[in-house]
Short mmCIF file of C-alpha atoms and ligand atoms in Angstrom, two decimals:
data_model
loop_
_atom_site.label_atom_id
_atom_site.label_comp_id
_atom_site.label_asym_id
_atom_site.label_seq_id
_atom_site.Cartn_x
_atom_site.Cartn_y
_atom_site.Cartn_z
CA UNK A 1 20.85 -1.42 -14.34
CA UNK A 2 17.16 -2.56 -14.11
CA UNK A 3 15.49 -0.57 -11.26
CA UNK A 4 13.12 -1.85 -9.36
CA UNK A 5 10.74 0.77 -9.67
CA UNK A 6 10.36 4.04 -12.25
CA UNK A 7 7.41 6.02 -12.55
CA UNK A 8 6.13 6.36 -16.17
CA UNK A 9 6.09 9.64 -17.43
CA UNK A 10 4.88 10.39 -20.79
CA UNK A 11 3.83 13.14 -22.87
CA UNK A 12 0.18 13.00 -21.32
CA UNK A 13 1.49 13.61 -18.29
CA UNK A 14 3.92 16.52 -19.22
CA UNK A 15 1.04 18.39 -20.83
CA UNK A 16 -1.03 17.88 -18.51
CA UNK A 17 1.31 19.39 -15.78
CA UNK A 18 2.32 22.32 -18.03
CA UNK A 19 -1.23 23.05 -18.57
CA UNK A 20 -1.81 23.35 -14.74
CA UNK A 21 1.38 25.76 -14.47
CA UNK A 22 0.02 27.91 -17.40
CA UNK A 23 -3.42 28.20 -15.84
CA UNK A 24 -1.74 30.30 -13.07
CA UNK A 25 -3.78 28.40 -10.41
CA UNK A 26 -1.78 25.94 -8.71
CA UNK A 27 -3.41 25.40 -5.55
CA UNK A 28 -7.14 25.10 -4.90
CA UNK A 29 -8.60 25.01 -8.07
CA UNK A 30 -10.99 22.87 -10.22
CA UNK A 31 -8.43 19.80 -11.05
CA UNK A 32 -7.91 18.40 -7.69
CA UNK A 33 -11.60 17.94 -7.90
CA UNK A 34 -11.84 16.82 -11.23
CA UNK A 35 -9.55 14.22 -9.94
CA UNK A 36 -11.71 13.20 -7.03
CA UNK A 37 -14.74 12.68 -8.99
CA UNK A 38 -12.17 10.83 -11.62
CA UNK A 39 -10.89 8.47 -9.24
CA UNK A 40 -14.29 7.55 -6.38
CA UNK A 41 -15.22 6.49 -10.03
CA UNK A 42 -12.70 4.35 -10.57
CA UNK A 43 -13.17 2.56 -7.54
CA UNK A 44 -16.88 2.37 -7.42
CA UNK A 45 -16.68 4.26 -4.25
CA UNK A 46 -19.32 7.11 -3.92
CA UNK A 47 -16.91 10.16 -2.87
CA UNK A 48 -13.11 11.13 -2.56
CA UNK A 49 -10.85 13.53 -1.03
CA UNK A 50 -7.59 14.42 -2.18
CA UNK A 51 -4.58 14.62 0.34
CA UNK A 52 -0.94 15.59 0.12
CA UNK A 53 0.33 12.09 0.82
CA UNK A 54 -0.44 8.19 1.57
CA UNK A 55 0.18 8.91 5.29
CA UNK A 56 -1.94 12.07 5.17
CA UNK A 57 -4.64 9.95 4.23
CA UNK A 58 -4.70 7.61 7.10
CA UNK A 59 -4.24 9.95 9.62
CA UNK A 60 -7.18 11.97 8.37
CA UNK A 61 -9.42 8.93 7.70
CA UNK A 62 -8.42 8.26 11.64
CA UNK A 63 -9.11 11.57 12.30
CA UNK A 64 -12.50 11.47 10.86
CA UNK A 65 -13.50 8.63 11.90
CA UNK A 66 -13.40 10.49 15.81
CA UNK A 67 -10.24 7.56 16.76
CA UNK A 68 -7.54 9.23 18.87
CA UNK A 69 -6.58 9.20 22.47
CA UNK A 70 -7.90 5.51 24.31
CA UNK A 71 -8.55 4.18 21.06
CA UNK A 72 -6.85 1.34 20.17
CA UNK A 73 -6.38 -0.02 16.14
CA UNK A 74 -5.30 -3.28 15.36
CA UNK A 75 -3.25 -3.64 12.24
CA UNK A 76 -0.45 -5.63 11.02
CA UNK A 77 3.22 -5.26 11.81
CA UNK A 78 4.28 -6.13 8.44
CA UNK A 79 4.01 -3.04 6.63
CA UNK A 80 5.19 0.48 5.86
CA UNK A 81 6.22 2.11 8.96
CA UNK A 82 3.51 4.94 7.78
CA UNK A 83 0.80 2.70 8.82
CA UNK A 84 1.20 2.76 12.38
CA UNK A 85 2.69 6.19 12.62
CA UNK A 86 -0.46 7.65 11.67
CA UNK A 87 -2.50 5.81 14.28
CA UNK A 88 0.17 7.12 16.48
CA UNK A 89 0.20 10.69 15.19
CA UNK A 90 -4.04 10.13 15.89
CA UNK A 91 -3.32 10.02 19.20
CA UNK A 92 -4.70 6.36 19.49
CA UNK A 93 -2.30 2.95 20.08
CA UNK A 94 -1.91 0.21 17.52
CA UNK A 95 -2.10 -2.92 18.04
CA UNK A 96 -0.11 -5.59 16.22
CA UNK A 97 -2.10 -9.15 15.28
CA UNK A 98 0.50 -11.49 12.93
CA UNK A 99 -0.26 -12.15 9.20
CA UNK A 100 -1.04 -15.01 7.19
CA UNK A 101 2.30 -17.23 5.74
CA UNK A 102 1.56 -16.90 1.70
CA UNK A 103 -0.07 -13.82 1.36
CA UNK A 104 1.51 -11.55 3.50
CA UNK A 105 -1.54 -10.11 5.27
CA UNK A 106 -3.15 -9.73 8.12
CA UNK A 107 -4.40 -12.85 9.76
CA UNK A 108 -8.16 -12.97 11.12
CA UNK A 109 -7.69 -15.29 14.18
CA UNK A 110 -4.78 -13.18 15.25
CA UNK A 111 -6.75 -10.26 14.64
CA UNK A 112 -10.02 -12.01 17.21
CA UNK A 113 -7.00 -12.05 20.02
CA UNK A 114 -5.98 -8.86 19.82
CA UNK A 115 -9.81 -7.47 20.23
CA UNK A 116 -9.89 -4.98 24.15
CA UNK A 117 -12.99 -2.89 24.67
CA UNK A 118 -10.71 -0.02 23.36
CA UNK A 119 -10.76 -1.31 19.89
CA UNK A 120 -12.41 0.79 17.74
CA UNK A 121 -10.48 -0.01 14.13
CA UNK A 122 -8.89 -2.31 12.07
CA UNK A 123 -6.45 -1.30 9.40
CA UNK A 124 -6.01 -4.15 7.06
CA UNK A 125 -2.96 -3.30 4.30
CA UNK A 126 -3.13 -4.79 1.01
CA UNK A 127 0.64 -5.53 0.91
CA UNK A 128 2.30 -5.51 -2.46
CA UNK A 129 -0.78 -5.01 -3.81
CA UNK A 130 -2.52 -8.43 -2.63
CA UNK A 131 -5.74 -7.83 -1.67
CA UNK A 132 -6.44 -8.80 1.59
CA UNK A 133 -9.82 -11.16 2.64
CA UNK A 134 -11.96 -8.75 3.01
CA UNK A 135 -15.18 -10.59 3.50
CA UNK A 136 -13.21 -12.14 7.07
CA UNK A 137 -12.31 -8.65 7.80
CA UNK A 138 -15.66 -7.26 7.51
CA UNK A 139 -17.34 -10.07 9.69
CA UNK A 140 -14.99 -9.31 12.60
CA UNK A 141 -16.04 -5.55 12.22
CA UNK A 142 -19.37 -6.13 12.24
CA UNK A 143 -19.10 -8.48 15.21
CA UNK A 144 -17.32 -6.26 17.14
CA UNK A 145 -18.79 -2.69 16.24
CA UNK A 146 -15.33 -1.53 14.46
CA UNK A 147 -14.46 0.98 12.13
CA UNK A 148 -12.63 -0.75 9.07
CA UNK A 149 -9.75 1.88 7.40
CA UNK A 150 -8.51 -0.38 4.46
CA UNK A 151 -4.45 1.06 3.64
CA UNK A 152 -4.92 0.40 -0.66
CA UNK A 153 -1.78 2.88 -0.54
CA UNK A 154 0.03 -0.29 -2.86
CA UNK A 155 -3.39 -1.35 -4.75
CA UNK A 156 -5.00 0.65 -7.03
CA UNK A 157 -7.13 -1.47 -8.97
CA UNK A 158 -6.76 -4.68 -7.14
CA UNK A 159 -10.03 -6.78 -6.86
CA UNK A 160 -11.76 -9.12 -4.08
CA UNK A 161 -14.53 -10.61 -5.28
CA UNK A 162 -14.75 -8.31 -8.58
CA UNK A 163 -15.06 -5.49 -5.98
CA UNK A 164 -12.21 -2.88 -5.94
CA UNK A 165 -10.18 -2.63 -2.47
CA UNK A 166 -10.84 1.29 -0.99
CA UNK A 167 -14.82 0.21 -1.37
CA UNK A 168 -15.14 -1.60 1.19
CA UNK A 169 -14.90 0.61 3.72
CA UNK A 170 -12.67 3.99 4.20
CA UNK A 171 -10.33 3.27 1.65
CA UNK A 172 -6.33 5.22 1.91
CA UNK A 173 -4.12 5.76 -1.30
CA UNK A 174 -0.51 7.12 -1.89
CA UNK A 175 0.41 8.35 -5.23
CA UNK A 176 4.53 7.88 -4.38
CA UNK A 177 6.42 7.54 -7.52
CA UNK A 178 7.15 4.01 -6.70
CA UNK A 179 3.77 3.13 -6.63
CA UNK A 180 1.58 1.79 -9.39
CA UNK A 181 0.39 5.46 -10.38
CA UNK A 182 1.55 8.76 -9.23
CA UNK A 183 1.20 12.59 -8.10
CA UNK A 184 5.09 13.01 -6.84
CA UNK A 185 3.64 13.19 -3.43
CA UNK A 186 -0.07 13.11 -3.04
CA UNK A 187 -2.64 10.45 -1.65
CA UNK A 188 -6.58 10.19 -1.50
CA UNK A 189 -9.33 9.16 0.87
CA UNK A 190 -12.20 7.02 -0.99
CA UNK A 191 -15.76 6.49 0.76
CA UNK A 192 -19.44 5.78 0.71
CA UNK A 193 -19.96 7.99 3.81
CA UNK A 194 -21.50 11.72 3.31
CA UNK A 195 -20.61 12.38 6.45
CA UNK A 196 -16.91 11.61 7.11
CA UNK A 197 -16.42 12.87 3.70
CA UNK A 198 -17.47 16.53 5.05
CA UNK A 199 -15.31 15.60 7.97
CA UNK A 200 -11.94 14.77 6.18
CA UNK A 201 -12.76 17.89 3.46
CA UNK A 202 -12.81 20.09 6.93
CA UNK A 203 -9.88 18.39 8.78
CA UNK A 204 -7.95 18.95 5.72
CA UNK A 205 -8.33 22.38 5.61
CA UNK A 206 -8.02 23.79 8.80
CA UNK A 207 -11.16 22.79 10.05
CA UNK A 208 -13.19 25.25 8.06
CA UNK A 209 -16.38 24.68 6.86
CA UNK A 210 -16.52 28.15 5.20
CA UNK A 211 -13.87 30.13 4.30
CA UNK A 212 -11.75 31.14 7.88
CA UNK A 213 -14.63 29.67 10.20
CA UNK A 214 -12.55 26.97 12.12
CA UNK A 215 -14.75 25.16 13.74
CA UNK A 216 -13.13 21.94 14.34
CA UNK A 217 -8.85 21.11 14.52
CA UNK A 218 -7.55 20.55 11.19
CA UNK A 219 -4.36 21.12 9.13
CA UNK A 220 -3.01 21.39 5.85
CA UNK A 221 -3.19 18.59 4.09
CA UNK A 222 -4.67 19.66 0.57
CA UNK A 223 -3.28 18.30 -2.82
CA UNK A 224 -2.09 21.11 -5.19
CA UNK A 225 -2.83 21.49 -8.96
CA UNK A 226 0.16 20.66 -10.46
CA UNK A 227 -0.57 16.67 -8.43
CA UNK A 228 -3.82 16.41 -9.51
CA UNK A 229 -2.85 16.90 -13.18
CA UNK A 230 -0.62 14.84 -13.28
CA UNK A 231 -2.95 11.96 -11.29
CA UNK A 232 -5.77 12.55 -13.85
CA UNK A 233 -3.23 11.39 -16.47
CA UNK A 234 -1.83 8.50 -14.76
CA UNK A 235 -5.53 7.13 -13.46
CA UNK A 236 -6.31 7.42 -17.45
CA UNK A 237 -3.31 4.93 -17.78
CA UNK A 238 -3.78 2.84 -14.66
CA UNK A 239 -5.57 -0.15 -15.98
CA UNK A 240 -3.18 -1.01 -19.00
CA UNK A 241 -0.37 -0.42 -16.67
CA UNK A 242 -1.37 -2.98 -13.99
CA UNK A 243 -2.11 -5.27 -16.83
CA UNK A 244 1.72 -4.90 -17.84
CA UNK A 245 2.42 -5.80 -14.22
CA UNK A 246 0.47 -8.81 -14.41
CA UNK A 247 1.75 -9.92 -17.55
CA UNK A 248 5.56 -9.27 -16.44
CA UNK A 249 4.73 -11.03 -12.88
CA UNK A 250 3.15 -13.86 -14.87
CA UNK A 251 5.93 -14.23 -17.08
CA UNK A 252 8.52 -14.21 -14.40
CA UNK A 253 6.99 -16.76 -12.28
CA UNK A 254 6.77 -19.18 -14.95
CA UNK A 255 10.72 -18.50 -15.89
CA UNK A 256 11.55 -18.78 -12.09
CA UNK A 257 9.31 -21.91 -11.40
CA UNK A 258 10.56 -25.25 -9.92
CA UNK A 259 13.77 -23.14 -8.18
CA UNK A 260 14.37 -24.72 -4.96
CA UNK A 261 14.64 -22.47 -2.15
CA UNK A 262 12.02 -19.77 -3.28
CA UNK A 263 8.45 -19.31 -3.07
CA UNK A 264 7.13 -16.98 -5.77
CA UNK A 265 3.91 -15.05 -5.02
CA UNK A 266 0.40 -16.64 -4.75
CA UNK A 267 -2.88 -15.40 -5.55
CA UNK A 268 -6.10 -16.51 -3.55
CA UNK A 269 -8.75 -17.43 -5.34
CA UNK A 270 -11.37 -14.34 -5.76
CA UNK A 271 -8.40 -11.91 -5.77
CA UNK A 272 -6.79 -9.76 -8.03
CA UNK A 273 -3.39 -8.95 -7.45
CA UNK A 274 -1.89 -5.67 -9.20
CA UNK A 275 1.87 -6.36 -8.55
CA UNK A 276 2.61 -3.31 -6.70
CA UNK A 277 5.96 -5.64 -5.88
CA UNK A 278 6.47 -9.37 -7.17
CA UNK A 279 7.77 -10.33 -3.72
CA UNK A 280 9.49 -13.81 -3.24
CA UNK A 281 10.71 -16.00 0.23
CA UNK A 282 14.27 -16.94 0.34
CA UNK A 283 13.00 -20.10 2.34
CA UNK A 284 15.32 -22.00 4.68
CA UNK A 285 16.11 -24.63 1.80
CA UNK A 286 17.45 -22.38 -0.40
CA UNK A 287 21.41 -22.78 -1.13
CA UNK A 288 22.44 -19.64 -0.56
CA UNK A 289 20.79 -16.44 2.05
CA UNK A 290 18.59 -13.60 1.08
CA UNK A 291 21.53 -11.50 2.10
CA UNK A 292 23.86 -12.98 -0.33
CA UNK A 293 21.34 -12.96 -3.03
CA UNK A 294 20.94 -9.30 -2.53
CA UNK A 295 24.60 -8.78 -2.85
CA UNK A 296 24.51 -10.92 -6.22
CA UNK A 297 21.83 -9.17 -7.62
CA UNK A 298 23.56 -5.70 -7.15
CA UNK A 299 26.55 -6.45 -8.76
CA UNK A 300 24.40 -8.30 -11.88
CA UNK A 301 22.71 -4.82 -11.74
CA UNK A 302 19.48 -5.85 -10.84
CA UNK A 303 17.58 -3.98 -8.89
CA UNK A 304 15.69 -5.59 -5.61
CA UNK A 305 13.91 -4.24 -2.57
CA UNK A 306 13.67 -5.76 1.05
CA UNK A 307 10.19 -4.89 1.59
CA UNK A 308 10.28 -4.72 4.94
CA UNK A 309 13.06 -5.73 6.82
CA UNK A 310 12.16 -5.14 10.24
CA UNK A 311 8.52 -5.64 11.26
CA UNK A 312 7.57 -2.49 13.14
CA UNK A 313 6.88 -3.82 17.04
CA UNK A 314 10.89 -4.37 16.40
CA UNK A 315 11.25 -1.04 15.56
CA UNK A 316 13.76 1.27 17.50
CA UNK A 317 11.07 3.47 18.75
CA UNK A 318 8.27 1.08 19.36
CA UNK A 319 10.35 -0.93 21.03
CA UNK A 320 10.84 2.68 23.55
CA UNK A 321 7.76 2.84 23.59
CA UNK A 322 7.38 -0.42 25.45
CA UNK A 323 6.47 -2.70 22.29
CA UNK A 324 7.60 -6.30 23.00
CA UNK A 325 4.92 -8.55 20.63
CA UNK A 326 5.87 -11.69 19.65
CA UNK A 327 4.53 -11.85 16.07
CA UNK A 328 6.44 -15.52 14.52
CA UNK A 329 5.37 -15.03 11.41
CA UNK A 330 5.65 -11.30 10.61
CA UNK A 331 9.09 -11.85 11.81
CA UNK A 332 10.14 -15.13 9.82
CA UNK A 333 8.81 -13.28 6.46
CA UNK A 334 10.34 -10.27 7.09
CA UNK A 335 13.90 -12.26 7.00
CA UNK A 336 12.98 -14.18 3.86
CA UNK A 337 11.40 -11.42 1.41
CA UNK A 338 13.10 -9.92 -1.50
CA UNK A 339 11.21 -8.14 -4.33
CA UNK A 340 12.12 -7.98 -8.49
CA UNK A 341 11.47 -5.89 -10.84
CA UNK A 342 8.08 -6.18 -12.42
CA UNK A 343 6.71 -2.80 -13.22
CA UNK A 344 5.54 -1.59 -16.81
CA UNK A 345 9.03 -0.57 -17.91
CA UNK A 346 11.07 -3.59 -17.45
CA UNK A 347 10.78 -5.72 -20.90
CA UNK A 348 11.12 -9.01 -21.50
CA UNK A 349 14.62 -9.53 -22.24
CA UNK A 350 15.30 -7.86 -18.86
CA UNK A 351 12.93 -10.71 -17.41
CA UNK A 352 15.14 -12.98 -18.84
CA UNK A 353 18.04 -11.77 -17.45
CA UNK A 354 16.91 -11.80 -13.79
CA UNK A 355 15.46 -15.40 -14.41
CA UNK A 356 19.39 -16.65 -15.72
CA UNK A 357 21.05 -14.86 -12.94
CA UNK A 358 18.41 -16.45 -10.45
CA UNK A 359 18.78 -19.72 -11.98
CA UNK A 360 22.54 -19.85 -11.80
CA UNK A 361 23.15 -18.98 -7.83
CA UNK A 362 20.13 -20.89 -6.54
CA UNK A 363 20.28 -24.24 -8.91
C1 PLP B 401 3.45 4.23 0.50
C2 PLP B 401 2.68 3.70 1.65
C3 PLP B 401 2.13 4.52 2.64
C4 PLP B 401 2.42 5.99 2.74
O1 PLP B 401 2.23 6.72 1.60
P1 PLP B 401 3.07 8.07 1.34
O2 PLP B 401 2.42 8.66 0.14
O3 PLP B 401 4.50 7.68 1.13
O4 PLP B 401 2.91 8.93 2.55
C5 PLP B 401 1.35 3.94 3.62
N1 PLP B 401 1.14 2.62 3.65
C6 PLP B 401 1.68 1.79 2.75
C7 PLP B 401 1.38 0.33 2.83
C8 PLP B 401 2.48 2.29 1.73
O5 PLP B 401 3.04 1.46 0.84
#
């Protein structure tokens, strides 16, 4: 069985942890700051704050960016569902604009439609680990006054224009296992702003700015020790790692090329992709369905993932909530994606194999 994702764990990362246990200070101490410092460095961002999760990030960059009730964010329907839950959980409404056919993301001139006088933010995703255009992004913000919260939670390294994606603006990370480094759970806030720094420090701690003075609402939403040691460790191995995803992506496109009936992943010029998934269309000319390739695939023992199958405005409960978009695109992709296994612990050989068993049912 080749999975389609496994976190790498190595001795690094075992000491590290161990370490953290044996200190006897597992919440609240020096390493989740360490880690900050570690990792607004990596990204050439000026400051970061460490959260329990990917969705804990965006819904405290939301929250410190003041959006919540009347507010309206326009982001894409083709993502994680935890992208638009936390605008919800803000209080505020998204706001779905389609995406772009190649590259998955969020499309500009659908973004221009969807602009009310309640907008206030736009949450571009880098999907699969594709930066998004960020330079068309940032033009519409600054035409329009808006907040830009940029969801990296599946890029961690990627590049547009040589500049690292959670720069840009208020930048969200997830450390899941499945993505390309990890804390178990954990996630992280990156910024050039003092001020909703001190905001999203206070929000995620109870709104204190000393020790029990709430002054503000806030919650829990700290990282513990044991997470940040283990995140120093991975960021230390982050950049050979997404090389290894490049180099297995690179590989597999040039085993898989010329196959009618698929489009393998492109890369737009001035980007750097870091393969969070190597994420292919089934396309209508392909001789058999994505379905049926799925099924194929799972009895080869390959593992796939259908990232995402049903673009959230379809979603049971936005659809309650009165959600009726027509989004042609987002909804064509999301029938025609499939993603293979690219990350730093699939080999070559295993390449191989996926290649043969995609050459024999599609040629
Ligand atoms: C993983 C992910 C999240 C949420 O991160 P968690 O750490 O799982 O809470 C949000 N957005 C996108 C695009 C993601 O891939």
């Amino acid at each position: 069985m080749i999975p389609i994702a496994k976190p790498a764990i190595g001795r690094e990362e075992i000491d590290a942890v161990v370490s953290a246990l044996k200190s006897g200070v597992l919440a609240q101490g020096g390493r989740a700051e360490e880690f900050e410092l570690a990792f607004a460095q990596f990204i050439g961002a000026k400051y970061a704050v460490a959260v329990s999760s990917g969705t804990a990030a965006l819904h405290l960059a939301l929250l410190s960016h003041a959006i919540g009730a009347g507010d309206e964010v326009i982001t894409t329907p083709f993502t994680f569902v935890a992208t638009a839950n936390s605008i919800l959980l803000a209080g505020a409404r998204p706001v779905f604009a389609d995406i772009e056919d190649h590259y998955f993301s969020i499309a500009p001139d659908s973004i221009r439609r969807k602009i009310s006088s309640r907008t206030k933010a736009i949450i571009p995703v880098h999907l699969y680990g594709h930066p998004v255009d960020m330079k068309a992004i940032i033009d519409l913000a600054q035409e329009h006054g808006l907040v830009i919260i940029e969801d990296a939670c599946q890029a961690h390294g990627a590049t547009f224009n040589n500049q690292k994606v959670g720069s840009f603006s208020t930048g969200c990370f997830s450390f899941y296992p499945t993505k390309n480094m990890t804390t178990g759970e954990g996630g992280m806030i990156t910024t050039n702003s003092e001020d909703i720094t001190q905001r999203a420090r206070m929000i995620r701690n109870h709104g204190f700015s000393q020790r029990y003075s709430c002054e503000i609402l806030g919650s829990n939403m700290r990282m513990n020790e044991l997470s940040a040691a283990l995140g120093l460790a991975q960021l230390l191995k982050l950049p050979a790692s997404n090389q290894k995803r490049q180099d297995n992506a690179a590989y597999l496109s040039q085993k898989l090329s010329g196959i009618r009936g698929i489009e393998l992943p492109k890369v737009k010029q001035g980007c750097q992709h870091v393969f969070h998934q190597y994420t292919i269309r089934v396309t209508e000319e392909s001789k058999i369905s994505r379905d049926e390739l799925s099924r194929i695939l799972k009895e080869k023992g390959i593992g796939y993932g259908i990232y995402y199958p049903i673009p959230i405005h379809k979603q049971p409960f936005y659809r309650k909530l009165g959600y009726d978009d027509v989004l042609p695109v987002a909804e064509k992709i999301a029938q025609q994606v499939i993603s293979l296994p690219i990350h730093p612990g699939v080999t070559r050989q295993e390449l191989g194999i996926i290649a043969k068993v995609m050459k024999e049912v599609l040629q």
